[in-house]
PDB file of C-alpha atoms in Angstrom:
ATOM      1  CA  LEU J   1    -126.661  11.649 209.421  1.00 94.00           C
ATOM      2  CA  ALA J   2    -128.665   9.201 211.538  1.00 94.00           C
ATOM      3  CA  VAL J   3    -131.077  11.898 212.722  1.00 95.00           C
ATOM      4  CA  SER J   4    -131.437  13.346 209.225  1.00 96.00           C
ATOM      5  CA  ALA J   5    -132.172   9.876 207.871  1.00 97.00           C
ATOM      6  CA  SER J   6    -134.769   9.268 210.583  1.00 97.00           C
ATOM      7  CA  PHE J   7    -136.582  12.529 209.867  1.00 98.00           C
ATOM      8  CA  ALA J   8    -136.497  11.924 206.114  1.00 98.00           C
ATOM      9  CA  LEU J   9    -137.907   8.401 206.487  1.00 98.00           C
ATOM     10  CA  LEU J  10    -140.615   9.542 208.893  1.00 98.00           C
ATOM     11  CA  ALA J  11    -141.570  12.345 206.486  1.00 98.00           C
ATOM     12  CA  VAL J  12    -141.823   9.922 203.550  1.00 97.00           C
ATOM     13  CA  ASP J  13    -143.930   7.556 205.666  1.00 97.00           C
ATOM     14  CA  ALA J  14    -146.288  10.336 206.742  1.00 97.00           C
ATOM     15  CA  ARG J  15    -146.685  11.777 203.249  1.00 96.00           C
ATOM     16  CA  ARG J  16    -147.391   8.356 201.773  1.00 95.00           C
ATOM     17  CA  GLY J  17    -150.070   7.957 204.407  1.00 94.00           C
ATOM     18  CA  GLY J  18    -151.792  11.113 203.197  1.00 93.00           C
ATOM     19  CA  ALA J  19    -150.342  13.738 205.536  1.00 94.00           C
ATOM     20  CA  THR J  20    -149.867  17.297 204.349  1.00 95.00           C
ATOM     21  CA  GLY J  21    -146.450  18.918 204.234  1.00 95.00           C
ATOM     22  CA  ARG J  22    -147.416  21.336 207.003  1.00 96.00           C
ATOM     23  CA  GLY J  23    -148.825  18.589 209.210  1.00 95.00           C
ATOM     24  CA  THR J  24    -145.730  16.440 208.708  1.00 97.00           C
ATOM     25  CA  ALA J  25    -143.424  19.327 209.577  1.00 97.00           C
ATOM     26  CA  ALA J  26    -145.439  20.104 212.714  1.00 97.00           C
ATOM     27  CA  ALA J  27    -145.361  16.475 213.886  1.00 97.00           C
ATOM     28  CA  LEU J  28    -141.604  16.248 213.296  1.00 98.00           C
ATOM     29  CA  PHE J  29    -141.080  19.473 215.234  1.00 97.00           C
ATOM     30  CA  VAL J  30    -142.947  18.018 218.222  1.00 97.00           C
ATOM     31  CA  LEU J  31    -140.784  14.898 217.897  1.00 97.00           C
ATOM     32  CA  LEU J  32    -137.663  17.069 217.928  1.00 97.00           C
ATOM     33  CA  LEU J  33    -138.755  18.809 221.123  1.00 96.00           C
ATOM     34  CA  GLY J  34    -139.866  15.681 222.929  1.00 96.00           C
ATOM     35  CA  ALA J  35    -136.859  13.546 222.030  1.00 95.00           C
ATOM     36  CA  LEU J  36    -134.205  16.250 222.117  1.00 94.00           C
ATOM     37  CA  PRO J  37    -131.674  14.370 224.320  1.00 92.00           C
ATOM     38  CA  ALA J  38    -131.924  11.249 222.123  1.00 91.00           C
ATOM     39  CA  LEU J  39    -131.424  13.302 218.961  1.00 93.00           C
ATOM     40  CA  VAL J  40    -128.557  15.580 219.993  1.00 91.00           C
ATOM     41  CA  VAL J  41    -126.488  13.359 222.312  1.00 86.00           C
ATOM     42  CA  VAL J  42    -124.450  10.643 220.589  1.00 84.00           C
ATOM     43  CA  ARG J  43    -125.300   7.299 222.196  1.00 81.00           C
ATOM     44  CA  LEU J  44    -125.205   3.632 221.242  1.00 80.00           C
ATOM     45  CA  GLN J  45    -128.785   3.926 219.932  1.00 86.00           C
ATOM     46  CA  LEU J  46    -127.405   6.038 217.053  1.00 91.00           C
ATOM     47  CA  PHE J  47    -128.144   3.372 214.435  1.00 94.00           C
ATOM     48  CA  SER J  48    -131.621   2.673 215.811  1.00 96.00           C
ATOM     49  CA  LEU J  49    -132.598   6.294 215.187  1.00 96.00           C
ATOM     50  CA  ALA J  50    -132.472   5.514 211.469  1.00 96.00           C
ATOM     51  CA  LEU J  51    -133.461   1.849 211.517  1.00 97.00           C
ATOM     52  CA  PHE J  52    -136.698   2.197 213.513  1.00 98.00           C
ATOM     53  CA  PRO J  53    -138.206   4.732 211.050  1.00 98.00           C
ATOM     54  CA  LEU J  54    -137.034   2.462 208.198  1.00 98.00           C
ATOM     55  CA  LEU J  55    -138.922  -0.393 209.852  1.00 98.00           C
ATOM     56  CA  LEU J  56    -142.064   1.752 210.172  1.00 98.00           C
ATOM     57  CA  LEU J  57    -141.834   2.760 206.508  1.00 98.00           C
ATOM     58  CA  LEU J  58    -141.561  -0.897 205.499  1.00 98.00           C
ATOM     59  CA  LEU J  59    -144.500  -1.995 207.664  1.00 98.00           C
ATOM     60  CA  ARG J  60    -146.846   0.802 206.607  1.00 97.00           C
ATOM     61  CA  SER J  61    -145.908   0.440 202.946  1.00 97.00           C
ATOM     62  CA  ASP J  62    -146.821  -3.240 203.186  1.00 97.00           C
ATOM     63  CA  MET J  63    -150.018  -2.362 205.040  1.00 96.00           C
ATOM     64  CA  ARG J  64    -151.127  -0.161 202.151  1.00 94.00           C
ATOM     65  CA  GLU J  65    -150.031  -2.659 199.492  1.00 94.00           C
ATOM     66  CA  PRO J  66    -149.036  -6.127 200.781  1.00 94.00           C
ATOM     67  CA  SER J  67    -146.204  -7.731 198.828  1.00 95.00           C
ATOM     68  CA  ALA J  68    -143.122  -9.909 199.124  1.00 95.00           C
ATOM     69  CA  ARG J  69    -141.089  -6.885 200.194  1.00 96.00           C
ATOM     70  CA  ILE J  70    -142.166  -7.604 203.775  1.00 97.00           C
ATOM     71  CA  TRP J  71    -139.377 -10.199 203.730  1.00 98.00           C
ATOM     72  CA  LEU J  72    -136.930  -7.280 203.804  1.00 98.00           C
ATOM     73  CA  LEU J  73    -137.778  -7.241 207.490  1.00 98.00           C
ATOM     74  CA  VAL J  74    -135.553 -10.287 208.010  1.00 98.00           C
ATOM     75  CA  PRO J  75    -132.227  -8.791 206.816  1.00 98.00           C
ATOM     76  CA  LEU J  76    -133.161  -5.513 208.486  1.00 98.00           C
ATOM     77  CA  VAL J  77    -133.517  -7.271 211.849  1.00 97.00           C
ATOM     78  CA  ALA J  78    -130.303  -9.236 211.281  1.00 96.00           C
ATOM     79  CA  VAL J  79    -128.269  -6.086 210.641  1.00 96.00           C
ATOM     80  CA  TRP J  80    -129.983  -4.173 213.450  1.00 96.00           C
ATOM     81  CA  SER J  81    -129.313  -6.931 215.987  1.00 94.00           C
ATOM     82  CA  ASN J  82    -125.580  -6.424 215.412  1.00 93.00           C
ATOM     83  CA  LEU J  83    -125.838  -2.699 216.113  1.00 93.00           C
ATOM     84  CA  HIS J  84    -128.190  -2.009 219.020  1.00 87.00           C
ATOM     85  CA  GLY J  85    -130.602  -3.692 221.426  1.00 87.00           C
ATOM     86  CA  ALA J  86    -133.551  -1.535 220.325  1.00 91.00           C
ATOM     87  CA  VAL J  87    -133.976  -4.189 217.656  1.00 95.00           C
ATOM     88  CA  LEU J  88    -136.218  -5.868 220.251  1.00 94.00           C
ATOM     89  CA  VAL J  89    -138.566  -2.872 220.143  1.00 96.00           C
ATOM     90  CA  GLY J  90    -138.541  -3.041 216.368  1.00 97.00           C
ATOM     91  CA  LEU J  91    -139.191  -6.780 216.402  1.00 96.00           C
ATOM     92  CA  ALA J  92    -142.139  -6.362 218.777  1.00 97.00           C
ATOM     93  CA  THR J  93    -143.572  -3.584 216.608  1.00 98.00           C
ATOM     94  CA  ALA J  94    -143.208  -5.708 213.485  1.00 98.00           C
ATOM     95  CA  GLY J  95    -144.771  -8.637 215.318  1.00 97.00           C
ATOM     96  CA  ALA J  96    -147.801  -6.526 216.210  1.00 98.00           C
ATOM     97  CA  TYR J  97    -148.284  -5.623 212.542  1.00 98.00           C
ATOM     98  CA  LEU J  98    -147.740  -9.141 211.202  1.00 97.00           C
ATOM     99  CA  VAL J  99    -149.913 -10.933 213.763  1.00 97.00           C
ATOM    100  CA  LEU J 100    -152.704  -8.394 214.346  1.00 97.00           C
ATOM    101  CA  HIS J 101    -153.061  -7.029 210.817  1.00 97.00           C
ATOM    102  CA  ARG J 102    -151.329  -8.868 208.000  1.00 96.00           C
ATOM    103  CA  ALA J 103    -152.051 -12.381 209.256  1.00 96.00           C
ATOM    104  CA  ARG J 104    -155.763 -11.805 208.813  1.00 93.00           C
ATOM    105  CA  ILE J 105    -155.217 -11.808 205.032  1.00 92.00           C
ATOM    106  CA  HIS J 106    -151.881 -13.559 204.509  1.00 95.00           C
ATOM    107  CA  ALA J 107    -151.603 -15.835 207.530  1.00 95.00           C
ATOM    108  CA  VAL J 108    -148.952 -18.294 206.343  1.00 96.00           C
ATOM    109  CA  SER J 109    -146.492 -15.758 204.919  1.00 96.00           C
ATOM    110  CA  SER J 110    -146.975 -13.396 207.874  1.00 97.00           C
ATOM    111  CA  LEU J 111    -146.221 -16.073 210.459  1.00 96.00           C
ATOM    112  CA  ALA J 112    -143.266 -17.237 208.376  1.00 97.00           C
ATOM    113  CA  VAL J 113    -141.832 -13.706 208.392  1.00 98.00           C
ATOM    114  CA  VAL J 114    -142.328 -13.512 212.172  1.00 97.00           C
ATOM    115  CA  ALA J 115    -140.453 -16.776 212.670  1.00 97.00           C
ATOM    116  CA  ALA J 116    -137.651 -15.758 210.295  1.00 97.00           C
ATOM    117  CA  ALA J 117    -137.285 -12.361 211.968  1.00 97.00           C
ATOM    118  CA  ILE J 118    -136.991 -13.972 215.405  1.00 95.00           C
ATOM    119  CA  VAL J 119    -134.258 -16.260 214.083  1.00 95.00           C
ATOM    120  CA  ALA J 120    -132.572 -13.242 212.427  1.00 95.00           C
ATOM    121  CA  VAL J 121    -132.099 -11.617 215.838  1.00 93.00           C
ATOM    122  CA  GLY J 122    -129.587 -14.374 216.521  1.00 90.00           C
ATOM    123  CA  ALA J 123    -127.543 -13.609 213.386  1.00 89.00           C
ATOM    124  CA  THR J 124    -124.721 -12.127 215.472  1.00 88.00           C
ATOM    125  CA  PRO J 125    -121.242 -13.382 216.399  1.00 89.00           C
ATOM    126  CA  ALA J 126    -122.833 -14.791 219.571  1.00 83.00           C
ATOM    127  CA  LEU J 127    -125.263 -16.940 217.527  1.00 83.00           C
ATOM    128  CA  GLU J 128    -127.301 -19.134 219.926  1.00 83.00           C
ATOM    129  CA  ARG J 129    -126.011 -17.122 222.903  1.00 84.00           C
ATOM    130  CA  THR J 130    -127.599 -13.914 221.573  1.00 83.00           C
ATOM    131  CA  PRO J 131    -130.813 -14.308 223.647  1.00 82.00           C
ATOM    132  CA  SER J 132    -128.674 -14.731 226.767  1.00 82.00           C
ATOM    133  CA  TYR J 133    -126.854 -11.525 225.921  1.00 78.00           C
ATOM    134  CA  TYR J 134    -130.102  -9.560 225.573  1.00 78.00           C
ATOM    135  CA  PHE J 135    -131.476 -11.067 228.772  1.00 76.00           C
ATOM    136  CA  GLY J 136    -128.297 -10.033 230.564  1.00 72.00           C
ATOM    137  CA  VAL J 137    -128.602  -6.480 229.248  1.00 69.00           C
ATOM    138  CA  LEU J 138    -132.197  -6.208 230.421  1.00 69.00           C
ATOM    139  CA  GLU J 139    -131.279  -7.570 233.844  1.00 72.00           C
ATOM    140  CA  ASN J 140    -128.098  -5.562 234.428  1.00 64.00           C
ATOM    141  CA  GLU J 141    -127.540  -3.628 237.647  1.00 61.00           C
ATOM    142  CA  ALA J 142    -128.379  -0.229 236.128  1.00 56.00           C
ATOM    143  CA  ALA J 143    -131.667  -1.615 234.781  1.00 56.00           C
ATOM    144  CA  ARG J 144    -132.599  -3.121 238.151  1.00 61.00           C
ATOM    145  CA  GLN J 145    -131.884   0.137 239.938  1.00 58.00           C
ATOM    146  CA  ALA J 146    -133.443   2.304 237.188  1.00 58.00           C
ATOM    147  CA  PHE J 147    -130.228   4.298 237.003  1.00 52.00           C
ATOM    148  CA  GLY J 148    -128.621   6.356 234.209  1.00 62.00           C
ATOM    149  CA  LEU J 149    -129.845   5.338 230.756  1.00 65.00           C
ATOM    150  CA  TRP J 150    -132.338   3.013 232.455  1.00 63.00           C
ATOM    151  CA  ALA J 151    -133.944   5.771 234.534  1.00 75.00           C
ATOM    152  CA  ARG J 152    -137.728   5.763 234.756  1.00 85.00           C
ATOM    153  CA  LEU J 153    -139.851   8.567 233.366  1.00 84.00           C
ATOM    154  CA  SER J 154    -139.967  11.319 235.979  1.00 86.00           C
ATOM    155  CA  PRO J 155    -142.204  14.432 236.016  1.00 86.00           C
ATOM    156  CA  THR J 156    -139.498  16.200 238.022  1.00 87.00           C
ATOM    157  CA  GLN J 157    -137.039  16.119 235.119  1.00 90.00           C
ATOM    158  CA  PRO J 158    -137.415  18.963 232.550  1.00 93.00           C
ATOM    159  CA  PHE J 159    -136.649  16.794 229.506  1.00 93.00           C
ATOM    160  CA  ASP J 160    -139.022  14.107 230.755  1.00 93.00           C
ATOM    161  CA  LEU J 161    -141.778  16.699 231.128  1.00 95.00           C
ATOM    162  CA  LEU J 162    -141.155  17.781 227.546  1.00 96.00           C
ATOM    163  CA  LEU J 163    -141.294  14.153 226.454  1.00 96.00           C
ATOM    164  CA  ILE J 164    -144.572  13.587 228.292  1.00 96.00           C
ATOM    165  CA  ALA J 165    -146.177  16.690 226.758  1.00 97.00           C
ATOM    166  CA  SER J 166    -144.980  15.769 223.266  1.00 97.00           C
ATOM    167  CA  ALA J 167    -146.108  12.157 223.623  1.00 97.00           C
ATOM    168  CA  VAL J 168    -149.568  13.130 224.865  1.00 97.00           C
ATOM    169  CA  LEU J 169    -150.003  15.529 221.949  1.00 97.00           C
ATOM    170  CA  LEU J 170    -148.735  13.213 219.208  1.00 97.00           C
ATOM    171  CA  VAL J 171    -150.484  10.102 220.503  1.00 97.00           C
ATOM    172  CA  ALA J 172    -153.774  11.995 220.942  1.00 97.00           C
ATOM    173  CA  LEU J 173    -153.571  13.278 217.365  1.00 96.00           C
ATOM    174  CA  ALA J 174    -152.592   9.806 216.134  1.00 96.00           C
ATOM    175  CA  VAL J 175    -155.576   8.193 217.872  1.00 96.00           C
ATOM    176  CA  ARG J 176    -157.830  10.873 216.432  1.00 95.00           C
ATOM    177  CA  ALA J 177    -156.659   9.799 212.970  1.00 94.00           C
ATOM    178  CA  ARG J 178    -158.009   6.288 213.683  1.00 93.00           C
ATOM    179  CA  PRO J 179    -154.860   4.195 213.162  1.00 95.00           C
ATOM    180  CA  SER J 180    -154.920   0.433 212.739  1.00 95.00           C
ATOM    181  CA  VAL J 181    -155.261  -1.865 215.739  1.00 97.00           C
ATOM    182  CA  TRP J 182    -151.618  -2.950 215.507  1.00 97.00           C
ATOM    183  CA  GLU J 183    -150.488   0.692 215.716  1.00 98.00           C
ATOM    184  CA  LEU J 184    -152.623   1.273 218.809  1.00 97.00           C
ATOM    185  CA  VAL J 185    -151.274  -1.866 220.466  1.00 97.00           C
ATOM    186  CA  ALA J 186    -147.693  -0.934 219.590  1.00 98.00           C
ATOM    187  CA  MET J 187    -148.129   2.608 220.907  1.00 97.00           C
ATOM    188  CA  ALA J 188    -149.650   1.310 224.145  1.00 97.00           C
ATOM    189  CA  ALA J 189    -146.824  -1.196 224.649  1.00 97.00           C
ATOM    190  CA  ILE J 190    -144.080   1.347 223.956  1.00 97.00           C
ATOM    191  CA  ALA J 191    -145.843   3.865 226.214  1.00 97.00           C
ATOM    192  CA  VAL J 192    -145.583   1.350 229.081  1.00 95.00           C
ATOM    193  CA  LEU J 193    -141.930   0.787 228.192  1.00 93.00           C
ATOM    194  CA  THR J 194    -141.359   4.552 228.207  1.00 94.00           C
ATOM    195  CA  VAL J 195    -142.751   4.865 231.728  1.00 92.00           C
ATOM    196  CA  ARG J 196    -140.299   2.173 232.847  1.00 89.00           C
ATOM    197  CA  THR J 197    -137.348   3.529 230.822  1.00 89.00           C
ATOM    198  CA  ALA J 198    -137.625   7.159 229.749  1.00 89.00           C
ATOM    199  CA  ARG J 199    -135.139   6.873 226.872  1.00 88.00           C
ATOM    200  CA  SER J 200    -137.620   4.598 225.054  1.00 93.00           C
ATOM    201  CA  GLY J 201    -139.885   7.613 224.538  1.00 95.00           C
ATOM    202  CA  VAL J 202    -138.234   8.425 221.216  1.00 96.00           C
ATOM    203  CA  TRP J 203    -139.686   5.220 219.715  1.00 97.00           C
ATOM    204  CA  LEU J 204    -143.187   6.160 220.910  1.00 97.00           C
ATOM    205  CA  LEU J 205    -142.916   9.604 219.328  1.00 98.00           C
ATOM    206  CA  MET J 206    -141.605   8.176 216.051  1.00 98.00           C
ATOM    207  CA  LEU J 207    -144.411   5.622 215.930  1.00 98.00           C
ATOM    208  CA  ALA J 208    -147.035   8.333 216.461  1.00 97.00           C
ATOM    209  CA  VAL J 209    -145.657  10.766 213.856  1.00 97.00           C
ATOM    210  CA  GLY J 210    -147.058   8.953 210.807  1.00 94.00           C
ATOM    211  CA  PRO J 211    -150.736   8.801 211.766  1.00 93.00           C
TER     212      PRO J 211
END
């Protein structure tokens, strides 16, 4: 259900951006190949597979037609923060859009949404201790040793090679489509994250599908 929702949301986002049905299907197929382990193995990032594409749909819909619906980002982040740590990737992506794009036209409301979204990350049972929890996750032993789910991208691993090939293809095609500055910055940042932690590659592929 999570994977189906993610593909449906990404397809809607792409089509609203002017993509053809054939082009959308091709991009989603490349995503499927490149992120196969993330899409077929049940992990804690299950909910993020649906919520990250929902975030992208919200941001790009607002980019095409700015409105008060951007405030939906706040409850989205609040719910997401209670489900999986990839909310930090989503928050950074939203921040890139709000600061680098939307703030140029609607500065006050954009910065207000950024501030509210940051506060919303703490809307968990841990409340003010939520940042400490995330910091602890990022600094755990597996992360320090780049082990297991925190393994770095490696050209010696077959699935990582498939991810690299898919990412190069999708990002190259996305850049060719001349995306907005915030999308380029977000793709670059998540690409660096992917090199450090291979499992983050699914977010890079999803971000590149639309353009």
